[in-house]
Coordinates of C-alpha atoms in Angstrom, one line a residue:
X1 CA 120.8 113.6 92.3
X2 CA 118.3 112.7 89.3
X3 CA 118.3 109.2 88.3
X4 CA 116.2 106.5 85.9
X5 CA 115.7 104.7 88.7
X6 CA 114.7 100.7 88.2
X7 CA 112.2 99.5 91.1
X8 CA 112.2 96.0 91.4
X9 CA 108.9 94.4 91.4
X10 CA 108.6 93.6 95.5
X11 CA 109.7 97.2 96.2
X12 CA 107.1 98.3 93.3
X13 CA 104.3 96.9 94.9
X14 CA 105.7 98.3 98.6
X15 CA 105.1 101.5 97.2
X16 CA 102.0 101.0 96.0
X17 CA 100.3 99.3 99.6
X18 CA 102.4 101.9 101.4
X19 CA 104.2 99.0 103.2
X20 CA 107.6 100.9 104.7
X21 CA 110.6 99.8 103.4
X22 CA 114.0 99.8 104.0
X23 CA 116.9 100.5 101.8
X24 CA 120.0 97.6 102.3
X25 CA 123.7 98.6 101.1
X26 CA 126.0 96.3 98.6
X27 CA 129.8 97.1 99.1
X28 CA 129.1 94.3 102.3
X29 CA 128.9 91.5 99.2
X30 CA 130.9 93.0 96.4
X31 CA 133.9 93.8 99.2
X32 CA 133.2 92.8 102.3
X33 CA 132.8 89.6 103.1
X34 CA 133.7 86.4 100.6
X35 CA 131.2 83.9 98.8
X36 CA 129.0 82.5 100.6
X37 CA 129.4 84.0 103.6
X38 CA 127.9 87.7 101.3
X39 CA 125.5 86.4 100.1
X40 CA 123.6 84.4 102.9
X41 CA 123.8 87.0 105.0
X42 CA 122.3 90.3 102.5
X43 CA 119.9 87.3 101.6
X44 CA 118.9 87.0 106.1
X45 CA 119.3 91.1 106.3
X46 CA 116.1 90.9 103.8
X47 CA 114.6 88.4 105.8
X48 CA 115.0 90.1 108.7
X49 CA 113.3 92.8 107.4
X50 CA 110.5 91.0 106.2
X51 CA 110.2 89.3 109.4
X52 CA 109.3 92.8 111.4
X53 CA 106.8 93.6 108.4
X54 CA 108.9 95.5 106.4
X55 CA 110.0 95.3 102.3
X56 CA 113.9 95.4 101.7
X57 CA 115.4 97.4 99.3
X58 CA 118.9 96.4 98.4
X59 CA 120.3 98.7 96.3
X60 CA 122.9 98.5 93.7
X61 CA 124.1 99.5 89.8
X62 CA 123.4 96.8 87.6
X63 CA 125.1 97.7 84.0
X64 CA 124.4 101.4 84.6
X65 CA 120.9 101.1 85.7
X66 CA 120.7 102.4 89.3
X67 CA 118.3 99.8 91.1
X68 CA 116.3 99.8 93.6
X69 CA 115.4 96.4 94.9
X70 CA 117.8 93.6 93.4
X71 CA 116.2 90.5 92.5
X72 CA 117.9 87.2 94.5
X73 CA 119.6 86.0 90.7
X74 CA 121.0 90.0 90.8
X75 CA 122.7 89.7 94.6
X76 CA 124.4 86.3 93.6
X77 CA 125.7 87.9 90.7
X78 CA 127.1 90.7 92.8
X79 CA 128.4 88.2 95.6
X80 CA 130.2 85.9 93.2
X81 CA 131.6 88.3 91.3
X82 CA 135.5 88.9 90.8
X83 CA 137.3 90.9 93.5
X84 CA 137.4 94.4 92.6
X85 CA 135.1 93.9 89.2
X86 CA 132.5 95.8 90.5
X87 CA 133.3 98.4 92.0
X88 CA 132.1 101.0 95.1
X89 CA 130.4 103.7 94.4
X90 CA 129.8 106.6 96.4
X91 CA 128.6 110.0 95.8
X92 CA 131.5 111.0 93.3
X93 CA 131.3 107.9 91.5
X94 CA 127.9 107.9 90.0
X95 CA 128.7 109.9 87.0
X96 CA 131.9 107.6 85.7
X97 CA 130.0 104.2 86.4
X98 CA 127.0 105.0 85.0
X99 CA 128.5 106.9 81.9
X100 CA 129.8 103.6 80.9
X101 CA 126.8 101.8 81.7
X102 CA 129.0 99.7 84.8
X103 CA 127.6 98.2 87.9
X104 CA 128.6 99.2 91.3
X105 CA 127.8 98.3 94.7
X106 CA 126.9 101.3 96.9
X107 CA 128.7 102.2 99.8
X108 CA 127.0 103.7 103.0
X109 CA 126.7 107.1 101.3
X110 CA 125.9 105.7 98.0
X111 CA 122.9 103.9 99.8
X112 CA 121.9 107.2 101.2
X113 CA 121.8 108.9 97.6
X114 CA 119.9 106.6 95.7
X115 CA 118.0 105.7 98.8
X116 CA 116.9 109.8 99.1
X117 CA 116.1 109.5 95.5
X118 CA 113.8 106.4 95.9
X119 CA 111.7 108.5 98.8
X120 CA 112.9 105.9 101.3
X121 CA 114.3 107.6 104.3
X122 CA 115.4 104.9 106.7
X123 CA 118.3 102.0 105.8
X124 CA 120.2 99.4 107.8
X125 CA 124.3 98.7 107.0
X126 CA 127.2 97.2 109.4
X127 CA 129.3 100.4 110.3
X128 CA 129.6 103.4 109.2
X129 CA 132.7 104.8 107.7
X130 CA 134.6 107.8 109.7
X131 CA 138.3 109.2 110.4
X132 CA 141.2 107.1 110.1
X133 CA 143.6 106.4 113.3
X134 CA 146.6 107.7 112.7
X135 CA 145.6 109.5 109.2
X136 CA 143.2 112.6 110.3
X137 CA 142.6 114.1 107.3
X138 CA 141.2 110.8 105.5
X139 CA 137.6 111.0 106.4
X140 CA 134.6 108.9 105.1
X141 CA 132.5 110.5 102.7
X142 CA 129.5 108.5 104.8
X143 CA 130.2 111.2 107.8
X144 CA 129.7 114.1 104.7
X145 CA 126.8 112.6 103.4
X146 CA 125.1 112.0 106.8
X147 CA 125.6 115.8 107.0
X148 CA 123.5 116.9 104.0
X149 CA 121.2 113.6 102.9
X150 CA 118.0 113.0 105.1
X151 CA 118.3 109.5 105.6
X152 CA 118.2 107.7 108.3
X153 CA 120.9 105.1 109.2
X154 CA 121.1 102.3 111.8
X155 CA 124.0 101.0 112.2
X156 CA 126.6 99.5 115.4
X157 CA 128.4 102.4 115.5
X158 CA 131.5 103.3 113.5
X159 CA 134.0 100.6 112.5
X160 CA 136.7 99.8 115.2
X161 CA 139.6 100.6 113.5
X162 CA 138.7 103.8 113.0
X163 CA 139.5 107.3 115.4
X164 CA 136.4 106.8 116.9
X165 CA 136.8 110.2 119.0
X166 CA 137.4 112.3 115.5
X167 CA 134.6 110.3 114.1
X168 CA 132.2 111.5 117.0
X169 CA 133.8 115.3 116.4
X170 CA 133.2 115.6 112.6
X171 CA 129.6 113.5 113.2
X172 CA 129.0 116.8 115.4
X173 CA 130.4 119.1 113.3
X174 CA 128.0 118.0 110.6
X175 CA 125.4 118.2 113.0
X176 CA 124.2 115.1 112.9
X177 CA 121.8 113.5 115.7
X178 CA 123.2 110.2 117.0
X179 CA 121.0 107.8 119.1
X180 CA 121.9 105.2 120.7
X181 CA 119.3 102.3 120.7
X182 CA 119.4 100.7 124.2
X183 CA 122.8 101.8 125.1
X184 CA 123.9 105.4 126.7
X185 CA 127.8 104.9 124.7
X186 CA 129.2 104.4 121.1
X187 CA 129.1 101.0 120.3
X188 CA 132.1 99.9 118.2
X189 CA 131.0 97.8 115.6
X190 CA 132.9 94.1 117.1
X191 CA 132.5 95.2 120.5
X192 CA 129.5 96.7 122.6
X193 CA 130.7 99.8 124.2
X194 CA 133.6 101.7 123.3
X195 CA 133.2 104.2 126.6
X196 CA 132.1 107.1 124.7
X197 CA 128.9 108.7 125.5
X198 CA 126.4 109.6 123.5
X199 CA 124.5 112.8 123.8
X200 CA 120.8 110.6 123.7
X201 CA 119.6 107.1 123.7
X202 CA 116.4 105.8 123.3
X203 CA 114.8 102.2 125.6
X204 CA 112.4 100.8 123.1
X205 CA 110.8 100.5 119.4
X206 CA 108.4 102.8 120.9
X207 CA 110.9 105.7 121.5
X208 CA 113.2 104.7 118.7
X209 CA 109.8 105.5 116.2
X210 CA 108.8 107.9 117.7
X211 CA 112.2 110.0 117.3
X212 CA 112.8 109.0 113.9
X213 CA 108.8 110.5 113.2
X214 CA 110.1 113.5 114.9
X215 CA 113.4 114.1 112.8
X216 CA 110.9 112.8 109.7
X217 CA 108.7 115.3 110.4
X218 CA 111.2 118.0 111.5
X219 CA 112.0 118.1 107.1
X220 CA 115.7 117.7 108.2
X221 CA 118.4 118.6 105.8
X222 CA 120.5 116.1 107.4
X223 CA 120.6 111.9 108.5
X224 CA 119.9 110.5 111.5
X225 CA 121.9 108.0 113.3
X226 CA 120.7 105.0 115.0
X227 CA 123.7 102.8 116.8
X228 CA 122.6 99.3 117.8
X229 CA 125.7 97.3 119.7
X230 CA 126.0 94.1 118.3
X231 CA 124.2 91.1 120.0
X232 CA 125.9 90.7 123.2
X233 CA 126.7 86.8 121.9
X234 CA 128.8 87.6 119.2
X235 CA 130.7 90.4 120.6
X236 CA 134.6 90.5 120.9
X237 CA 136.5 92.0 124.0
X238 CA 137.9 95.8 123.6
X239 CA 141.1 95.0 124.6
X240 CA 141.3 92.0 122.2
X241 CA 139.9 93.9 119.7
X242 CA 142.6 96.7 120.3
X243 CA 145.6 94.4 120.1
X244 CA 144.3 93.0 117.0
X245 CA 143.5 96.3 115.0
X246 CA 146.7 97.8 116.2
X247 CA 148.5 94.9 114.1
X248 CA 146.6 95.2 110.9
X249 CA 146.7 98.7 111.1
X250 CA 150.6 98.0 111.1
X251 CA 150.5 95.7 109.2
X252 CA 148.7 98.3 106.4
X253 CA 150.8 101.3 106.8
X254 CA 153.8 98.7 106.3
X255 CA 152.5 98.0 103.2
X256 CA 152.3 101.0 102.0
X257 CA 148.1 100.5 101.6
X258 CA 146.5 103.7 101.5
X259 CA 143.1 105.7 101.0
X260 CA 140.2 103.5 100.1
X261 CA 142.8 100.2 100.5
X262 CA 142.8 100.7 103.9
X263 CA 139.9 99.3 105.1
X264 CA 139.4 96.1 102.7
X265 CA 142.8 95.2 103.8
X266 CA 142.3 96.0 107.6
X267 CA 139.2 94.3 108.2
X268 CA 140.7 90.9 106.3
X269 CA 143.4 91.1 108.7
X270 CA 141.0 91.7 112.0
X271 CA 139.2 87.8 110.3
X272 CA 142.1 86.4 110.2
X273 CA 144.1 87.5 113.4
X274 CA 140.1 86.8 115.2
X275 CA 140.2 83.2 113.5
X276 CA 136.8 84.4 112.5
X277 CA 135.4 85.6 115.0
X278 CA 135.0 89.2 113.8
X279 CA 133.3 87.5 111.2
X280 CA 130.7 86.1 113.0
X281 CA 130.2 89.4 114.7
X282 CA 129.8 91.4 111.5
X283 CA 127.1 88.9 110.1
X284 CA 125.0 88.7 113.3
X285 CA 125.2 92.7 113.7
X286 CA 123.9 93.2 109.9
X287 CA 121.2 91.2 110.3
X288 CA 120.8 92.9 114.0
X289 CA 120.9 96.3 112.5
X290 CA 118.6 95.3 109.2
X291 CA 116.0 94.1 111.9
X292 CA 115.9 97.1 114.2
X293 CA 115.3 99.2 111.1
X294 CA 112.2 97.1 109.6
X295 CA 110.5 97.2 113.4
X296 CA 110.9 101.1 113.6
X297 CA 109.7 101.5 110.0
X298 CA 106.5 99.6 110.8
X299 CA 106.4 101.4 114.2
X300 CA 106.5 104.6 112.4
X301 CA 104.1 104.3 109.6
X302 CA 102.3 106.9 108.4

């Protein structure tokens, strides 16, 4: 895509010393997570990628100007906003928001879009989106977009209440490479290891770089997938995690909550049947995930 894109000044000079930077997502504030619980932690993703010597780049469309960069004032907007005032854009939203000069936040494939467009080829989000259990033909645009935009992504896997074994399938299908840093299986977003393998992992920084050079340097047509389980600290059991997304997912298809509904209303649910604690989880594996991307940038500097 061909935007007027709006750099902000600390991604500006980036460019201009060649300092790597990586692109941030904002559906996390806008939807995911309340005030001030959104905006503490995109602000300590940004300073987790300044801390391994990278520049963040959170991305976002502020009154139909696609940025890249938003300043501090610009991400507490977006955090306290009104629920559902600004709303998510991905790929087939672009066109309607910024017709009618609207903000958006950018989902995971949004990210990738704008991030493509910017020339920065390496971001950091939570999960990314996939298949949905019991509803296999409702599939994340991010697994689309990972098939076609050469970004790469590091994230902790898919989100748990997702099909995570038709996630992996259409992942493959789209033939994207998946990586798992320092673990051999999927990571599943709350929980470390979700049993599935992975068909390649990498030990270090050293090897994470150096395959992310590789698939740079390779001209790829397609993303690359980094999954980093969350810190070992804040991670929930499987089996409590199972029991608890089984009864939001019930509790959503009794509700009749469907398509992009689904996972706002399901991930509320796994905070509150967690009393939190999938809350904790998500913050520490953003900022995790955001610092794993800034040391493999810098590792892998031209």
């Amino acid at each position: 895509m061909n935007f007027d894109l709006q750099f902000g000044a600390h991604v500006a000079e980036a460019l201009k010393n060649n300092t790597p930077i990586v692109a941030l997502e904002t559906t996390v504030v806008t939807h995911g997570m309340a005030y001030p619980s959104n905006l503490e932690t995109a602000l300590a993703m940004e300073n987790a990628v300044k801390e391994a010597g990278a520049c963040p780049a959170t991305l976002g469309i502020v009154d139909g100007q696609v940025t890249v960069g938003l300043t501090e004032e610009q991400l507490k907007d977006f955090a306290t906003s009104e629920r559902g005032s600004i709303a998510k854009c991905s790929r087939r939203d672009f066109a309607p928001l910024l017709g009618k000069n609207q903000s958006g936040s950018l989902t995971v494939a949004g990210t990738m879009i704008v991030a493509a467009a910017a020339k920065i080829d390496i971001f950091a989000t939570g999960g990314i989106g996939g298949v949905h259990r019991g509803h296999p033909f409702d599939v994340s645009a991010d697994l689309t977009e990972l098939g076609k935009t050469p970004v790469a992504v590091v994230c902790a896997g898919a989100k748990s209440i997702l099909d995570l074994p038709l996630t992996l399938e259409v992942l493959e299908t789209q033939g994207v490479p998946i990586v798992g840093y320092q673990t051999k299986n999927l990571p599943a977003f709350y929980t470390r290891d979700s049993g599935m393998a992975l068909p390649h992992s990498v030990d270090n920084i050293a090897e994470a770089a150096a395959t992310y050079t590789a698939w740079r340097d390779l001209g790829a047509d397609s993303g690359l997938l980094f999954t980093n389980p969350v810190p070992e600290a804040d991670a929930l059991s499987n089996d409590e995690m199972e029991t608890i997304i089984d009864q939001a997912i019930a509790e959503a298809d009794a509700n009749d909550i469907k398509g992009a509904a689904v996972t706002p209303f399901v991930l509320g649910k796994v905070v509150e049947l967690s009393e939190g604690r999938s809350l904790k989880a998500n913050i520490a594996l953003l900022i995790n995930n955001a610092k794993l991307a800034g040391e493999i940038a810098v590792a892998a500097k031209r």
